[in-house]
XYZ file of C-alpha atoms in Angstrom:
437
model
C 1.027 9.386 -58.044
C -0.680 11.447 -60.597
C -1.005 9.541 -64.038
C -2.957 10.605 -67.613
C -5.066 7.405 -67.658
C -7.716 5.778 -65.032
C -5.179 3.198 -64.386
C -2.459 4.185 -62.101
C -0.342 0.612 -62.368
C 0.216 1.565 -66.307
C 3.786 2.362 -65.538
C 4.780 -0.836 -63.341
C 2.847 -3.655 -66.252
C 5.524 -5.449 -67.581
C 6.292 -4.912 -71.769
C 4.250 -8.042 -72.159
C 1.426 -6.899 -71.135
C 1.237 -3.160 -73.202
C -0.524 -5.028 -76.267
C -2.776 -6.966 -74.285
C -6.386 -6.087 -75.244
C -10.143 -7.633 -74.594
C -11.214 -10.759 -76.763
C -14.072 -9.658 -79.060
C -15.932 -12.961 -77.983
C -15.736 -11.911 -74.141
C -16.555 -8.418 -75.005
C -19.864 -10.166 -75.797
C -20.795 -12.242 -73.228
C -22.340 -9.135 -71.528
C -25.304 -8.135 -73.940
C -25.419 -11.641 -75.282
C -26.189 -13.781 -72.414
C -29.590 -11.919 -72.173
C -32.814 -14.055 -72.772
C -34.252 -11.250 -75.302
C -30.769 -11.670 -77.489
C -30.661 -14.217 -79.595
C -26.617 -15.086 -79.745
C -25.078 -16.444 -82.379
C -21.455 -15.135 -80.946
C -19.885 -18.196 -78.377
C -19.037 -21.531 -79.006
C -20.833 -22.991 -76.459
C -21.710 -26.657 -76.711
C -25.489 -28.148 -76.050
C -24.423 -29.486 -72.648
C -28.262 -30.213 -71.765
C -27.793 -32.466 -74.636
C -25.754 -34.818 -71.884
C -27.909 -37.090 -69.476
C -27.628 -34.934 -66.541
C -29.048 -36.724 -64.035
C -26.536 -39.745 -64.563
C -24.056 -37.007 -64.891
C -24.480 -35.279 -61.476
C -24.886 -38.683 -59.664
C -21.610 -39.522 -60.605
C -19.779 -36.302 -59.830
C -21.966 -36.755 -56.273
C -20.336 -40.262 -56.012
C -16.794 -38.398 -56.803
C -17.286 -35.951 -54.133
C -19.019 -38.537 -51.290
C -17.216 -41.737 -52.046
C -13.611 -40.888 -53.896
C -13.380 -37.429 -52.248
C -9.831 -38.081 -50.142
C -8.416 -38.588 -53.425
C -10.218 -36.375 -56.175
C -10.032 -33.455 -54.211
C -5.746 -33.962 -52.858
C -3.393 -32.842 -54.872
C -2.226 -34.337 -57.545
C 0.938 -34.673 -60.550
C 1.605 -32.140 -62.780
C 1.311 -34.644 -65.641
C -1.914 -35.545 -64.629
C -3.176 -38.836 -63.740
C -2.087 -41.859 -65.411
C -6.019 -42.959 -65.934
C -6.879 -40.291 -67.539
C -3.659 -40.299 -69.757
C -4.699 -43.723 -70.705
C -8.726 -43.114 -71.258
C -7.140 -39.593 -73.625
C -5.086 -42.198 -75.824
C -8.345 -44.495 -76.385
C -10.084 -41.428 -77.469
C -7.345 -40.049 -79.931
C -7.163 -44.176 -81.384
C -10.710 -42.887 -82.731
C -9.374 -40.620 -84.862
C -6.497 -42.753 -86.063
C -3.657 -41.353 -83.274
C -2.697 -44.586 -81.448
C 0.315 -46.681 -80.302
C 0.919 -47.575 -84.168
C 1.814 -43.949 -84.684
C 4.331 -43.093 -81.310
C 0.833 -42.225 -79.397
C 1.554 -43.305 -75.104
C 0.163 -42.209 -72.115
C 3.067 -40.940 -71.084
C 3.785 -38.431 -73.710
C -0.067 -37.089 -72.942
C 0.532 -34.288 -71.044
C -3.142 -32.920 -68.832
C -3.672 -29.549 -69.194
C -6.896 -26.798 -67.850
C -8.583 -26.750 -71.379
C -7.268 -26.070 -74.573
C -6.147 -22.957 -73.809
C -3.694 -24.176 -71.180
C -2.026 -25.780 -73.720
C -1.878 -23.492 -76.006
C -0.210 -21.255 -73.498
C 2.600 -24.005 -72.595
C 3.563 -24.451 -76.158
C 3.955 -20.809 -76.239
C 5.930 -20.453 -73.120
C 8.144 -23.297 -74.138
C 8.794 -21.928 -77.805
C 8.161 -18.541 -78.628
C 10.999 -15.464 -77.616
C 9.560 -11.611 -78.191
C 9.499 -11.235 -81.678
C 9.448 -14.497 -83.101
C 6.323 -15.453 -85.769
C 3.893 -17.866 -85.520
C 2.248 -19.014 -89.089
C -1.666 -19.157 -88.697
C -4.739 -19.595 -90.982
C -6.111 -16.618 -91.400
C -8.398 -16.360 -90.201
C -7.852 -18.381 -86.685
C -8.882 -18.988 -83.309
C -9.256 -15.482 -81.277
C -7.586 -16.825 -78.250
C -4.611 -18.394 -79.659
C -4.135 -14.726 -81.035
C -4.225 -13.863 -77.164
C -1.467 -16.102 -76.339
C 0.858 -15.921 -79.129
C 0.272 -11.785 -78.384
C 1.253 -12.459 -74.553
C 3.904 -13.995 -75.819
C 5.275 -10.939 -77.363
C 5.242 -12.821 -80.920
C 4.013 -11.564 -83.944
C 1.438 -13.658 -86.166
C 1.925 -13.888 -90.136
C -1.957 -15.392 -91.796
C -1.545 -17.510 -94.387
C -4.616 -17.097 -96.866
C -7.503 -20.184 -96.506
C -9.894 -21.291 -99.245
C -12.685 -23.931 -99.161
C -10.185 -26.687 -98.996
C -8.723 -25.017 -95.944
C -5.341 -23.537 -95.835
C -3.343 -23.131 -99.585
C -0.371 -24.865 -99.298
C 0.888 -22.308 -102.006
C 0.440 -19.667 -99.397
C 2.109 -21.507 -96.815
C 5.590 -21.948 -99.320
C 5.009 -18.255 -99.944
C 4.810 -16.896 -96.317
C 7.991 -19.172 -95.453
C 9.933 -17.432 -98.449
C 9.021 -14.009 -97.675
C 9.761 -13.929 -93.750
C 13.273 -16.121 -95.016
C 13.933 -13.333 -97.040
C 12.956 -10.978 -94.541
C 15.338 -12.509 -91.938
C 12.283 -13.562 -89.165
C 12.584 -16.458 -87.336
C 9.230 -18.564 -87.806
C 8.736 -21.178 -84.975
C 5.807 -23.444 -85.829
C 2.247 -23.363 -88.046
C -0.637 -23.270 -85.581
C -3.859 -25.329 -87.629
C -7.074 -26.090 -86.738
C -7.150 -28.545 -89.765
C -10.444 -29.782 -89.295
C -13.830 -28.054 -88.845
C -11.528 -24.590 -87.977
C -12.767 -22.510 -85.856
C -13.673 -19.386 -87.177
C -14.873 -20.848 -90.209
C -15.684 -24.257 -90.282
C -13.652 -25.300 -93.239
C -11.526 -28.688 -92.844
C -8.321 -29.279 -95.132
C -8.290 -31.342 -97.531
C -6.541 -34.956 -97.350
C -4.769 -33.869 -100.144
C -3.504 -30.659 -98.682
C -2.620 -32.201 -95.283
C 0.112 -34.010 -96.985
C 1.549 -30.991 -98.850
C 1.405 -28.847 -95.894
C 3.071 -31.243 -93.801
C 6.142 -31.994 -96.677
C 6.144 -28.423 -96.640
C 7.058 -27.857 -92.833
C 9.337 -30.655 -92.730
C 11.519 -29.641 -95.825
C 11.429 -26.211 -93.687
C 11.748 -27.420 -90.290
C 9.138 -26.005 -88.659
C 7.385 -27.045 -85.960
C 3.128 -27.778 -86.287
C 1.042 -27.232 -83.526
C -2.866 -29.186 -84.725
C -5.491 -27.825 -82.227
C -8.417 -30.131 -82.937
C -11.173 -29.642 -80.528
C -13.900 -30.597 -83.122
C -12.582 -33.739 -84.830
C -15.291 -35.677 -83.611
C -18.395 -33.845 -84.644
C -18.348 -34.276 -87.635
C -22.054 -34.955 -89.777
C -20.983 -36.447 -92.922
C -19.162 -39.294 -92.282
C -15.573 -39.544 -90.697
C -13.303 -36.301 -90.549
C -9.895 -36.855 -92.492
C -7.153 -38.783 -90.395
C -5.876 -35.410 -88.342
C -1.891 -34.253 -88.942
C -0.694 -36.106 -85.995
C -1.732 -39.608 -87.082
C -0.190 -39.134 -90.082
C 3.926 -37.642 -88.335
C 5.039 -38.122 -85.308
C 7.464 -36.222 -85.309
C 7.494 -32.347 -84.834
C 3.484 -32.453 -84.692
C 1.942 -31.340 -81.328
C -1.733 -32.296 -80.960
C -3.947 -30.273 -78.702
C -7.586 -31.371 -77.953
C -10.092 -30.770 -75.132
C -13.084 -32.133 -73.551
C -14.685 -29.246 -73.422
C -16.435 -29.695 -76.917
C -17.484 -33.431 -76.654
C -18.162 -33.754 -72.967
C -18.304 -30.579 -70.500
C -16.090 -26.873 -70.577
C -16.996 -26.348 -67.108
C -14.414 -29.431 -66.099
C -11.748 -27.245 -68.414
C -9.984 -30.467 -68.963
C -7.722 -31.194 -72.188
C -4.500 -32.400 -72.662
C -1.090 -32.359 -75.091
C 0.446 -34.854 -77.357
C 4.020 -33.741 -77.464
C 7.060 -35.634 -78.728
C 8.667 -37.415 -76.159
C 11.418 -34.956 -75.817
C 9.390 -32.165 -74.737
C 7.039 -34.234 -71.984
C 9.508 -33.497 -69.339
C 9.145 -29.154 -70.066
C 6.008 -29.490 -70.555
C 5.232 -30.600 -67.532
C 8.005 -28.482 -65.481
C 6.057 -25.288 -67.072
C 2.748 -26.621 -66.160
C 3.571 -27.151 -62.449
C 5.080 -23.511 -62.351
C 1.526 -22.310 -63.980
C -0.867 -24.160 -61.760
C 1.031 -26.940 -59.793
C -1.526 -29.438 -60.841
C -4.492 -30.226 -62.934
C -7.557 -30.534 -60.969
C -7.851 -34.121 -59.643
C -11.771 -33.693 -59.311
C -11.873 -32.514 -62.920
C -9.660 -35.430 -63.805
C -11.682 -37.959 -62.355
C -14.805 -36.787 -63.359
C -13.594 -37.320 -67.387
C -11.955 -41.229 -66.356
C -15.243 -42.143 -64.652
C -17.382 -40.697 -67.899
C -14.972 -42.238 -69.979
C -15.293 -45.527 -68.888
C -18.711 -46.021 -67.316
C -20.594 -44.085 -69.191
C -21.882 -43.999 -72.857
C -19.284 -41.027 -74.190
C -19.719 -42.776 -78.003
C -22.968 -42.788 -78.219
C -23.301 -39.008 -76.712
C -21.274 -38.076 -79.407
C -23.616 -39.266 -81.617
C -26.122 -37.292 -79.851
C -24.059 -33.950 -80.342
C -23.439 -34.527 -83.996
C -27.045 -35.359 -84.779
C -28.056 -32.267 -82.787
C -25.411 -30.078 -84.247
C -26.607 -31.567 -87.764
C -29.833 -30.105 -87.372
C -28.697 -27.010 -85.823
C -26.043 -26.524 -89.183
C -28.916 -26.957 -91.446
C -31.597 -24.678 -89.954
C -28.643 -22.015 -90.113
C -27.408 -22.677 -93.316
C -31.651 -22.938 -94.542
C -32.161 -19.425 -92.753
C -28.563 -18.421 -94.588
C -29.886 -19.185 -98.272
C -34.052 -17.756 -97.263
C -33.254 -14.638 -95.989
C -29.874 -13.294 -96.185
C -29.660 -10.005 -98.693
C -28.003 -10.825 -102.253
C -24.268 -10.722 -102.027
C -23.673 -12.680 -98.737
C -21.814 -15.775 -98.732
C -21.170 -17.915 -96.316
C -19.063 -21.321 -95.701
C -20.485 -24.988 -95.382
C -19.236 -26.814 -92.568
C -19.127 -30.269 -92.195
C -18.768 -30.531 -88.641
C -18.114 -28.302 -85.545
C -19.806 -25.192 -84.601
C -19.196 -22.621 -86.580
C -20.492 -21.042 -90.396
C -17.931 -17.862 -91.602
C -20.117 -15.284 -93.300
C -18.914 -12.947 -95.975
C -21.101 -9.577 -96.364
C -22.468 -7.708 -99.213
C -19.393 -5.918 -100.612
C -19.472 -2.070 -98.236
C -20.756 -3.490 -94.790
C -18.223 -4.057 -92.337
C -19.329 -6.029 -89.028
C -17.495 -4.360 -86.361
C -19.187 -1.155 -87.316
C -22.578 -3.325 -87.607
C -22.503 -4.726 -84.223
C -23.974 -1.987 -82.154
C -26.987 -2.391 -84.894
C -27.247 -5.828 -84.424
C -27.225 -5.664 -80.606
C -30.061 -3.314 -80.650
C -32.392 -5.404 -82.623
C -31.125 -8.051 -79.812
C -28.755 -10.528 -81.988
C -25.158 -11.083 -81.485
C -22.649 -12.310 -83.361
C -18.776 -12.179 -83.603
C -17.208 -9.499 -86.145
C -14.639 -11.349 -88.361
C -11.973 -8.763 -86.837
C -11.870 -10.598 -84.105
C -9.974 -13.608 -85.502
C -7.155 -11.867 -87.351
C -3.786 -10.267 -85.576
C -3.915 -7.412 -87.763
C -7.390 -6.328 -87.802
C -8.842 -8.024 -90.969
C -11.875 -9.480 -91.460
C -14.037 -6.591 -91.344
C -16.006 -7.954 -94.360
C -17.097 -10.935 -92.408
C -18.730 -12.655 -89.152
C -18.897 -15.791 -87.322
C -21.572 -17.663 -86.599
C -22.382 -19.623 -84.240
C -25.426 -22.733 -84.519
C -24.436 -25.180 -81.618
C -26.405 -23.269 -78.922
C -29.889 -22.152 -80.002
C -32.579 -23.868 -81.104
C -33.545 -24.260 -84.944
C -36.046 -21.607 -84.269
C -33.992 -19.132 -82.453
C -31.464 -20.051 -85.085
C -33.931 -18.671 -87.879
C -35.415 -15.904 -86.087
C -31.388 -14.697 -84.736
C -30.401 -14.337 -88.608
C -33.786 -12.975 -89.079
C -32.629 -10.354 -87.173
C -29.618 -10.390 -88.290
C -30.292 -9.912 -92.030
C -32.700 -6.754 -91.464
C -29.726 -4.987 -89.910
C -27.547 -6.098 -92.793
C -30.654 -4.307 -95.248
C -30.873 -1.245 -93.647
C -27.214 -0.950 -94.028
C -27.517 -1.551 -97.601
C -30.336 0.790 -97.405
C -28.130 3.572 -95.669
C -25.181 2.841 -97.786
C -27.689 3.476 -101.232
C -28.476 6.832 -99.449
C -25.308 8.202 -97.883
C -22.531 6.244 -99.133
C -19.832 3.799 -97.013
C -21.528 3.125 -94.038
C -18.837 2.552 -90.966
C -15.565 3.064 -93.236
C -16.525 -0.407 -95.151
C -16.017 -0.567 -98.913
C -13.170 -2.659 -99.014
C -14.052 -5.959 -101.202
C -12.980 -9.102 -99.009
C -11.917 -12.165 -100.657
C -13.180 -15.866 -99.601
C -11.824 -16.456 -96.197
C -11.743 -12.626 -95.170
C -8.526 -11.476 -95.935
C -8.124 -8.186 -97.161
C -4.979 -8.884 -98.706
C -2.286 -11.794 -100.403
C 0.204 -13.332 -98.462
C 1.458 -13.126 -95.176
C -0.707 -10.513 -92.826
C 2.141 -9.846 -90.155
C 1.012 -8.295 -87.437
């Protein structure tokens, strides 16, 4: 076979997988992962915050004493333990049998991106939209874009996503004759940019999808790290009905388990479940087990103390190093929880263009281009402070903000510097309304 590209299989991919490009995050991990970078780019938790000697005892116990069971196979479901320890942890944030929450409508999934994928395999035909903050998480863009669907960003503020927007986008693809399936949110602490919506706006944004009948699918791996007080009661605990609820343990315990789980209406459980066991048969039972045994012998509320107190510290030497040494013009979001700050550059830089700058005077970050479906949020980065150290914190925007001045510096001189000159607005978008893409 002779073809025009180094890949000689381009012919035989299926449609689906044409679009499919890398994540900007993974495109990373390469250069950032080495000791003289200082990354602010992943969203890796402090895991050596955990006690890791109790921690490895009791996976050594799991292995040496349990092993005939935690290492069989297992239920697609996943285990009803587990399903049962998942429900004590959502009554924390206000999602418990009062509200429809059971066991048996938890469905155990590999991470949150397993179930993300299920939802999408279960809902979304080529060519249907998805309605997402924009901007949102880069690897829901991933799935909804192996999906074959197409992703319309509704515009975000301070307050998290406009509800005005939302009524807006819903109008125009109406008009427009597109079928919308559901609103992906990550209504508290998002990820990109750390914003949380407002109890205010939860309520109109929920009337609004149920007056339209649309579906909401609330990823919420950060609801509990929060470090001013409690985080507003998520979607889910507030409707029952049509309201998926995604979370992981991968933020609040360990990613390396990739353990997290589904909330679905009743109705769905069963599919759910049928398209899991097609995907992977079963959960890991190890993985399983070693979440129930943390869960219930261990401390897990107090460690999440831990992590928000360390995160707290971590959010304010960034958002100190933010206000000392960024140049004039930058702005930058103020999270009250999670892992994340969303930066906003002088008006001409663009970050994607940045990048290899900023790699060689060894600090990483993720260009806000990353987190839109139609390649938006050039005029902005994300941040991460979970990882480092306050001091590697400072000295990474340091860094950071000397590549940002000698593009001013360059800009002065020669003009736009990487294409750049586009003014974003708050939240990154370069436009109003619905960015379909």
């Amino acid at each position: 076979m002779t073809g025009t590209t180094l890949d000689d299989y381009t012919d035989r991919y299926a449609r689906r997988v044409r679009g499919m490009t890398a994540s900007e995050i993974r495109a990373l991990f390469a250069v950032a992962s080495r000791p003289e970078v200082v990354s602010l780019a992943g969203g890796a938790p402090y895991i050596a915050a955990l006690p890791l000697d109790a921690v490895g005892e009791m996976l050594g116990r799991l292995g040496s004493e349990h092993g005939a069971t935690t290492l069989q196979y297992g239920i697609g479901q996943g285990t009803l333990e587990l399903r049962e320890r998942i429900c004590e942890v959502m009554a924390l944030s206000g999602i418990d049998a009062a509200c429809g929450a059971s066991p048996e409508d938890v469905v155990v999934t590999v991470g949150g991106q397993q179930a993300l994928d299920l939802v999408a395999r279960l809902f979304l035909d080529p060519g249907d939209v998805v309605l997402a903050e924009g901007p949102t998480y880069v690897g829901a863009l991933g799935v909804f874009q192996a999906a074959q669907a197409q992703v319309a960003h509704v515009p975000m503020d301070d307050d998290g996503l406009i509800p005005e927007a939302l009524e807006a986008a819903l109008a125009d693809l109406a008009r427009a004759g597109r079928r919308v399936k559901f609103l992906y949110t990550i209504p508290t602490y998002q990820n990109p940019t750390g914003v949380t919506l407002t109890e205010e706006r939860r309520e109109r944004v929920l009337d609004i999808c149920e007056r339209a009948g649309l579906l909401v699918v609330e990823d919420d791996p950060y609801g509990q790290l929060g470090f001013e007080g409690e985080a507003p009661a998520p979607l889910r605990a507030r409707r029952r009905d049509g309201v998926f609820y995604l979370s992981t343990f991968s933020k609040t315990f360990a990613p390396g388990l990739r353990v997290g789980w589904i909330l679905a209406p009743h109705a769905v459980r069963d599919k759910l479940v049928i398209a899991s066991e097609a995907q992977i048969l079963c959960p890991s039972g190890y993985a399983q087990a070693a979440v129930s045994t943390y869960l219930g012998t261990m401390p897990w509320r107090q460690q999440l103390k831990v992590y928000r107190e360390v995160y707290r510290e971590r959010r304010d030497a960034m958002l100190d190093a933010l206000a000392d040494l960024m140049p004039a013009g930058t702005t930058w979001t103020t999270p009250g929880g999670g892992l994340f700050v969303w930066a906003t550059l002088p008006d001409g830089l663009d970050s994607k263009a940045m990048m290899p700058r900023a790699i060689a005077a060894r600090v990483a970050y993720v260009p806000g281009t990353g987190f839109y479906a139609g390649g938006a949020g050039g005029g902005n980065m994300r941040l991460n402070f979970s990882f480092p150290p306050p001091e590697r914190i400072r000295e990474g925007v340091r860094r950071l903000a000397g590549v940002m001045e000698q593009d001013i510096a360059m800009r002065r001189v020669f003009g736009t510097v990487g294409g750049a000159g586009v003014r974003r607005r708050q939240g990154g978008s370069d436009a109003p309304g619905p960015d379909l893409a």
